[in-house]
mmCIF file of N, CA and C in Angstrom:
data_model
loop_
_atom_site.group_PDB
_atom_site.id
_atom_site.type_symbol
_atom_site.label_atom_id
_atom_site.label_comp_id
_atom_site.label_asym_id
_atom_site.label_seq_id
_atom_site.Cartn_x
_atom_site.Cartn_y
_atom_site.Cartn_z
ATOM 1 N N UNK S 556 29.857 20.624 -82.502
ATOM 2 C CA UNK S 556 28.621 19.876 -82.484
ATOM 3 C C UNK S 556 28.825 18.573 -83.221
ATOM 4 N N UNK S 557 28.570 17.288 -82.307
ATOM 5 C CA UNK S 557 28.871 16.222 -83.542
ATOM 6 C C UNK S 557 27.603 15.860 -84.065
ATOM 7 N N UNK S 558 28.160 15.068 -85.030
ATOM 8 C CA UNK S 558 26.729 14.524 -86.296
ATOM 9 C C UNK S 558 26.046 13.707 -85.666
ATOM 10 N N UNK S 559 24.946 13.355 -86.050
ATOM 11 C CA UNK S 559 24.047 12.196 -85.718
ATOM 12 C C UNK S 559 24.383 11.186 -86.376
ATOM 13 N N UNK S 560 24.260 9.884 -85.608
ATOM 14 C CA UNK S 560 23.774 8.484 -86.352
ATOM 15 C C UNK S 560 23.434 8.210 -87.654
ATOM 16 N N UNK S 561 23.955 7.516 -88.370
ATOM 17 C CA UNK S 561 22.852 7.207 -89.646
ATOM 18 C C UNK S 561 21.593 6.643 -89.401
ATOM 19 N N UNK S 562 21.028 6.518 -90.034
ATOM 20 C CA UNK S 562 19.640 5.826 -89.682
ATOM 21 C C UNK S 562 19.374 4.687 -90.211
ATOM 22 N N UNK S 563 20.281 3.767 -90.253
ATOM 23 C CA UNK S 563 20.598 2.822 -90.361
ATOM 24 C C UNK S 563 20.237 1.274 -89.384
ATOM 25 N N UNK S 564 20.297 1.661 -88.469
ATOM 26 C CA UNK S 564 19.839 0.387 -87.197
ATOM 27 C C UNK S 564 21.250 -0.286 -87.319
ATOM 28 N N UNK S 565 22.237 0.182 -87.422
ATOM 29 C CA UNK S 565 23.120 -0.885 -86.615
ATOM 30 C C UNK S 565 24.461 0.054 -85.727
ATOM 31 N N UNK S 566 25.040 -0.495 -85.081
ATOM 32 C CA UNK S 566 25.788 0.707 -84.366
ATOM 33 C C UNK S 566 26.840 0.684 -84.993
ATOM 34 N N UNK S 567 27.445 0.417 -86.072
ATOM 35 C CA UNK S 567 28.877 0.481 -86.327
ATOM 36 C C UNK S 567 28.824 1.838 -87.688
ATOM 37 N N UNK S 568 27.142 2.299 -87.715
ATOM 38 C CA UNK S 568 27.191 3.490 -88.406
ATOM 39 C C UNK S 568 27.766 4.820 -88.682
ATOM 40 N N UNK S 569 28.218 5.375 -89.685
ATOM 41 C CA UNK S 569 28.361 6.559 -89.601
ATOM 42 C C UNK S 569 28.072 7.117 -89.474
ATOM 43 N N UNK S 570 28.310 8.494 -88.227
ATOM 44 C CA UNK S 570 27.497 9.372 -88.242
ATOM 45 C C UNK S 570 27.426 10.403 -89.286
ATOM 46 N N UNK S 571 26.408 11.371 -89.268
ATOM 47 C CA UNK S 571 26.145 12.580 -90.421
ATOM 48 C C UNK S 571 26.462 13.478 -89.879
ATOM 49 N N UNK S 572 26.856 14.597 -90.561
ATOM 50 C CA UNK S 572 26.328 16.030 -90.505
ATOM 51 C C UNK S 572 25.658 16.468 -91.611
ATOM 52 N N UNK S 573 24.387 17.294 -91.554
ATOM 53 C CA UNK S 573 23.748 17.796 -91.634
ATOM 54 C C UNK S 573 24.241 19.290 -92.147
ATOM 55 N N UNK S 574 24.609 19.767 -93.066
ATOM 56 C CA UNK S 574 25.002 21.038 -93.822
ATOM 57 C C UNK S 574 24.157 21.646 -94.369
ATOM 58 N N UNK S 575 23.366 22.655 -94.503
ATOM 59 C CA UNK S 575 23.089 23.702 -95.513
ATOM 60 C C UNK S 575 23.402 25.017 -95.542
ATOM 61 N N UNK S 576 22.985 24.841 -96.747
ATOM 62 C CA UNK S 576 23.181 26.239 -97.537
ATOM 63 C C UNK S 576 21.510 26.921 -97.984
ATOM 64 N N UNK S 577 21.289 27.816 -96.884
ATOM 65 C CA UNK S 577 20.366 28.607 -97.815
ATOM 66 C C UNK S 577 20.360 29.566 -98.979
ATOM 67 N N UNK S 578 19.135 29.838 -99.145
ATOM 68 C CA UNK S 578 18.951 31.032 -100.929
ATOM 69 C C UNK S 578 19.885 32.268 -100.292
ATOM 70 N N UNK S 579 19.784 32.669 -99.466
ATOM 71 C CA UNK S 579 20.805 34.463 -98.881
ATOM 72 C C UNK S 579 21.891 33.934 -98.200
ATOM 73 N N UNK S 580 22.999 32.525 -98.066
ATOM 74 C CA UNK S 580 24.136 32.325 -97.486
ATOM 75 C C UNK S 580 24.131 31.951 -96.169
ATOM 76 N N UNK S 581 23.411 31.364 -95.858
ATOM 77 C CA UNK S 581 23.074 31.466 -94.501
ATOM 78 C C UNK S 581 23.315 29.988 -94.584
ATOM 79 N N UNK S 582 24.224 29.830 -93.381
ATOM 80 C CA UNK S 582 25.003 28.006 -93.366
ATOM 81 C C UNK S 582 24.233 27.144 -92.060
ATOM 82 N N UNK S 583 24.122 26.781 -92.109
ATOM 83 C CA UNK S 583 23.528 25.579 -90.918
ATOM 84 C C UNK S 583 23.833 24.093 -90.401
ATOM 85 N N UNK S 584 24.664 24.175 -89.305
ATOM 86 C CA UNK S 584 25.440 22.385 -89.126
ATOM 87 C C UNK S 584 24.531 21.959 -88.119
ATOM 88 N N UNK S 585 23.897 21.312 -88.716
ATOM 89 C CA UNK S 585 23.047 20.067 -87.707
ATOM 90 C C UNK S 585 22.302 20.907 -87.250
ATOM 91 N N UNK S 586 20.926 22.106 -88.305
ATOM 92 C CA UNK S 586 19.882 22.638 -87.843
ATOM 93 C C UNK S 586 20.417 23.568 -87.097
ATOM 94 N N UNK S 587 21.647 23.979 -87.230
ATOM 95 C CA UNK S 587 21.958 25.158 -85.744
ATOM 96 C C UNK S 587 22.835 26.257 -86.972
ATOM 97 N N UNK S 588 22.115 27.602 -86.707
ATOM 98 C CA UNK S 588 22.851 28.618 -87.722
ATOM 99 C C UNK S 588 24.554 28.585 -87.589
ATOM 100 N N UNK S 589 24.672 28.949 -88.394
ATOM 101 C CA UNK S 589 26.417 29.175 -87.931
ATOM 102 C C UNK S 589 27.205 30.257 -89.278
ATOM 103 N N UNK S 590 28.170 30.959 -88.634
ATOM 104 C CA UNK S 590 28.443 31.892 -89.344
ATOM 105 C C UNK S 590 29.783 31.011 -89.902
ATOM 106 N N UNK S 591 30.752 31.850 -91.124
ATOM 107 C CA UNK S 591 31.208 31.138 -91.464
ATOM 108 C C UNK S 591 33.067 30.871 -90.418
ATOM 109 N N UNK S 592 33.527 31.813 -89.787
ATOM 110 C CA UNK S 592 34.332 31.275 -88.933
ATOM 111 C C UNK S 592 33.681 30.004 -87.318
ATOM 112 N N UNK S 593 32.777 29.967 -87.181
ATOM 113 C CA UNK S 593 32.154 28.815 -86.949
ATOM 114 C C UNK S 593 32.336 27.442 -87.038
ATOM 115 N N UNK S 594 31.914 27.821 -88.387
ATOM 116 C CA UNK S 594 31.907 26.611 -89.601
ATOM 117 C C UNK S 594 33.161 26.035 -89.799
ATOM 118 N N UNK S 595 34.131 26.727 -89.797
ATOM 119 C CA UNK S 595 35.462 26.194 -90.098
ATOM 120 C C UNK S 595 36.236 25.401 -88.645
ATOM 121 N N UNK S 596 35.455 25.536 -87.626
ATOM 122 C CA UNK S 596 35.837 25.311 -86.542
ATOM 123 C C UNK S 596 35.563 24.109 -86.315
ATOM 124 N N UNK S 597 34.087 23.977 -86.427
ATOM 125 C CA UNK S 597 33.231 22.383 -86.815
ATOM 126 C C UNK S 597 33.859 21.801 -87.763
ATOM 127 N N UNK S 598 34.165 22.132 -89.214
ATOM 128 C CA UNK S 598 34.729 21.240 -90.152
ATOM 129 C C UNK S 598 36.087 20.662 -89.605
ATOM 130 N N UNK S 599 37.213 21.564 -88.516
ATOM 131 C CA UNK S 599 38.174 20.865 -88.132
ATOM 132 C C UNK S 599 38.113 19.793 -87.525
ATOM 133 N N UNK S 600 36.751 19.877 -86.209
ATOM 134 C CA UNK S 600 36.591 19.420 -84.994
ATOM 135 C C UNK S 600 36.091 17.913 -85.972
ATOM 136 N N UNK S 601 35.403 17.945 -86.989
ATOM 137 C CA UNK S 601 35.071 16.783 -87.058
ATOM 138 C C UNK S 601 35.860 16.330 -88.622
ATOM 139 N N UNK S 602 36.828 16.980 -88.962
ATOM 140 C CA UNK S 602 37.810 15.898 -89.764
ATOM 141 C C UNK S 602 38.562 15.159 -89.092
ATOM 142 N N UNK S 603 38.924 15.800 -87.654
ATOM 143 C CA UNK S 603 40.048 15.345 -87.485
ATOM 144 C C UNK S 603 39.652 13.713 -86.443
ATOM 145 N N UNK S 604 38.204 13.179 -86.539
ATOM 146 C CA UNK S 604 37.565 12.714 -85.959
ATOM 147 C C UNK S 604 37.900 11.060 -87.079
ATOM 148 N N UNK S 605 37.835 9.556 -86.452
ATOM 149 C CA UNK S 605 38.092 8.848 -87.258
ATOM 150 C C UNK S 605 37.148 8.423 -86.495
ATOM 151 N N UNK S 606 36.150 7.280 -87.349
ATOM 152 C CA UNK S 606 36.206 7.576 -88.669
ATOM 153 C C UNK S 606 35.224 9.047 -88.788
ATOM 154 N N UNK S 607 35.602 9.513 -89.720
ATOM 155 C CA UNK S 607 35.030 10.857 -89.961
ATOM 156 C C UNK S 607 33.238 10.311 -90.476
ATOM 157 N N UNK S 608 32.822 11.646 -90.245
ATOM 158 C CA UNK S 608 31.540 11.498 -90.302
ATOM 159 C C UNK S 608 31.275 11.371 -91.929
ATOM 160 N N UNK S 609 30.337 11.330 -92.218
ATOM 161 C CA UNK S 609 29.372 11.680 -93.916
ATOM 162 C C UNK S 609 28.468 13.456 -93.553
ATOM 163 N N UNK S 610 29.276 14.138 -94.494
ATOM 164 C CA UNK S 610 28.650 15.149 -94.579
ATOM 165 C C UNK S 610 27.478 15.578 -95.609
ATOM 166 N N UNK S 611 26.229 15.191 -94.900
ATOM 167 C CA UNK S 611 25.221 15.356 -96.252
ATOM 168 C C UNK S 611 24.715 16.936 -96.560
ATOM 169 N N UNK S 612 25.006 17.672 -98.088
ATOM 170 C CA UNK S 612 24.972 18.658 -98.249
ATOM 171 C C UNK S 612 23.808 19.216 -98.582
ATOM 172 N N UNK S 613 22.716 20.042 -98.108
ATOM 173 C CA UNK S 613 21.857 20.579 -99.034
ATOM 174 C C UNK S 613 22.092 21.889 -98.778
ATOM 175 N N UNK S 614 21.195 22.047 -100.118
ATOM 176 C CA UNK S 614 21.735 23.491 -101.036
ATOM 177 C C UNK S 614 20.138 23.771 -101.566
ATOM 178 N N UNK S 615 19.982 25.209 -101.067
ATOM 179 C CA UNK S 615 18.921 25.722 -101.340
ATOM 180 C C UNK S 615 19.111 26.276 -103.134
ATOM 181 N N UNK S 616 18.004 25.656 -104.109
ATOM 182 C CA UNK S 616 17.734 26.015 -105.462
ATOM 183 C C UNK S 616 18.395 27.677 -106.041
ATOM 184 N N UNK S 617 18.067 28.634 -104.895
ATOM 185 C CA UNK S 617 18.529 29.822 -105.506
ATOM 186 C C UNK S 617 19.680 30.282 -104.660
ATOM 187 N N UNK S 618 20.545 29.511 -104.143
ATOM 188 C CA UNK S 618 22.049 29.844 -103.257
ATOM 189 C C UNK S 618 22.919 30.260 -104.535
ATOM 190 N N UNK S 619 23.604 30.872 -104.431
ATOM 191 C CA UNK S 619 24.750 31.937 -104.906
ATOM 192 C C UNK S 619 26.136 30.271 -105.175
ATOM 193 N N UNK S 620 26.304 30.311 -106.248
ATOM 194 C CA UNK S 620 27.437 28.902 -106.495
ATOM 195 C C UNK S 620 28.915 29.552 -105.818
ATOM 196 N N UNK S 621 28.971 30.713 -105.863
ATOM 197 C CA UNK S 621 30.159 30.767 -104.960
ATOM 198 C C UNK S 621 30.089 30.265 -103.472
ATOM 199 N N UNK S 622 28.808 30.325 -102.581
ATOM 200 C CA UNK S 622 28.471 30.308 -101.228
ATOM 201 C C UNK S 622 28.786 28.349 -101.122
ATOM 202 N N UNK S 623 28.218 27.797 -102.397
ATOM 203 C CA UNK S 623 28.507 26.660 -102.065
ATOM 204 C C UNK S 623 29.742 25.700 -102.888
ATOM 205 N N UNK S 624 30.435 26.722 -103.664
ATOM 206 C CA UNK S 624 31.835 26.169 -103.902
ATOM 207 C C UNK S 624 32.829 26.848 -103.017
ATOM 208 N N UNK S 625 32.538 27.454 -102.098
ATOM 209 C CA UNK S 625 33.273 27.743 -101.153
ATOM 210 C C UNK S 625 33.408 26.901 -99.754
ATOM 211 N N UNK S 626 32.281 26.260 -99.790
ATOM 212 C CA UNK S 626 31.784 25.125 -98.794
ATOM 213 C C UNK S 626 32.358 24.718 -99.265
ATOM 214 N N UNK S 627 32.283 23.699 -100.350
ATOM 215 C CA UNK S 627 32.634 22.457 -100.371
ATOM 216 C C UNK S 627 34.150 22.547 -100.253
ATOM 217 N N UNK S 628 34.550 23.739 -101.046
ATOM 218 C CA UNK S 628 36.139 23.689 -100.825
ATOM 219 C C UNK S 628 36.919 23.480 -99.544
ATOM 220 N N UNK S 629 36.242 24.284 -98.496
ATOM 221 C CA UNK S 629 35.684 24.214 -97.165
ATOM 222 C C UNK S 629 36.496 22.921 -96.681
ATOM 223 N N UNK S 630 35.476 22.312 -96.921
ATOM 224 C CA UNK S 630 35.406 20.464 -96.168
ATOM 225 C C UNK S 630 36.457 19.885 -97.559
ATOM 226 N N UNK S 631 36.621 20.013 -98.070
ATOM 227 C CA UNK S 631 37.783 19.467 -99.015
ATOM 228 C C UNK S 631 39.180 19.199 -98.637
ATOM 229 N N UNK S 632 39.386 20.966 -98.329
ATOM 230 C CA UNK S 632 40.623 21.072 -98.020
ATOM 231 C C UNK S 632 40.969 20.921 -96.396
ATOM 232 N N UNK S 633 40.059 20.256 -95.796
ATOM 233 C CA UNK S 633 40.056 19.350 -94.315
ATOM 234 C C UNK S 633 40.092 18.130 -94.659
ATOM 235 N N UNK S 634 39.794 18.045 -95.661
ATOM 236 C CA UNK S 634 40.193 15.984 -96.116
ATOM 237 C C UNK S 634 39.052 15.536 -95.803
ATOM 238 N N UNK S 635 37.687 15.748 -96.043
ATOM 239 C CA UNK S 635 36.107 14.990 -95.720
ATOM 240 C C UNK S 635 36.873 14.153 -97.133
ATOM 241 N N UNK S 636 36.225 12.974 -96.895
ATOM 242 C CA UNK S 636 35.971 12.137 -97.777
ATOM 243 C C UNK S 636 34.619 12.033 -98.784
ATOM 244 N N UNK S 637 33.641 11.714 -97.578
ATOM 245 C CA UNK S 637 32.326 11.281 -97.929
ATOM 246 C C UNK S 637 31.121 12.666 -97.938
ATOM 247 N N UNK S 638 31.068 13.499 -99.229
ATOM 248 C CA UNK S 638 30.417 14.499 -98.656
ATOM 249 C C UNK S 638 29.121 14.158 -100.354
ATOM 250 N N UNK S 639 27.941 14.678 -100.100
ATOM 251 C CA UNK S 639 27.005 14.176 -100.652
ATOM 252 C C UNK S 639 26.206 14.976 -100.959
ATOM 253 N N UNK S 640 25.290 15.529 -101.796
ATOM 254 C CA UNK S 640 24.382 16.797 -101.869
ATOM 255 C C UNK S 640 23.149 15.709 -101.547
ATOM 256 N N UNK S 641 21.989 16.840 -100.809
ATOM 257 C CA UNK S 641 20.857 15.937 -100.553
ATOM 258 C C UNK S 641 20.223 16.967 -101.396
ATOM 259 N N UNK S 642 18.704 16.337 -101.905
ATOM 260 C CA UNK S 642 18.134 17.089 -102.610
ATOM 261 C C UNK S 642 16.252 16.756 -102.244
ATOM 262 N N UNK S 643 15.925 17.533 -101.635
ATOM 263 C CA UNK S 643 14.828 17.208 -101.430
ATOM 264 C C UNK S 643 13.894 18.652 -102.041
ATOM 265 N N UNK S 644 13.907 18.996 -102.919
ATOM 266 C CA UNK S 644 13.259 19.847 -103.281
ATOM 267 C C UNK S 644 12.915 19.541 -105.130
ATOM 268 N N UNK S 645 12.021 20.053 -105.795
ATOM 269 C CA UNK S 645 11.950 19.551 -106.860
ATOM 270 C C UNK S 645 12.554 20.996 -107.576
ATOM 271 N N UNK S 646 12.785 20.830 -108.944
ATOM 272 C CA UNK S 646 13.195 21.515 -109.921
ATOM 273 C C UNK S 646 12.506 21.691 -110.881
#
């Protein structure tokens, strides 16, 4: 699945993906569930993509830190560059 556009208005944008992590492990690329051999399939399909996308991360408040240091390690050890936690929830 590739990322969307930034929302940016110009075309030489990067596109996103869209990552989460819910509270029970439950992963999601671009709003679409995905288990975690999935996931690793997408993270290839789009490292190996130039320029690589921006992976913006959110992470649900009560997710398990292994579920999401395992992600990130995830997209790490595929060589993402640009990966970002989004945070739209308050604390």
């Amino acid at each position: 699945m590739p990322g969307r556009a930034a929302p940016c208005g110009q075309p030489s944008c990067t596109e996103v993906v869209d990552l989460s992590v819910d509270f029970d492990g439950t992963l999601s690329w671009n709003q679409v569930r995905v288990d975690r051999a999935h996931l690793q399939s997408y993270i290839a399909q789009e490292a190996a993509r130039s320029p690589q996308p921006e992976v913006h991360l959110t992470v649900d408040r009560y997710s398990r830190y292994e579920v999401v240091a395992q992600t990130l390690a995830d997209l790490q050890r595929r060589g993402f560059k640009k990966i970002g936690f989004v945070n739209d929830q308050l604390f």
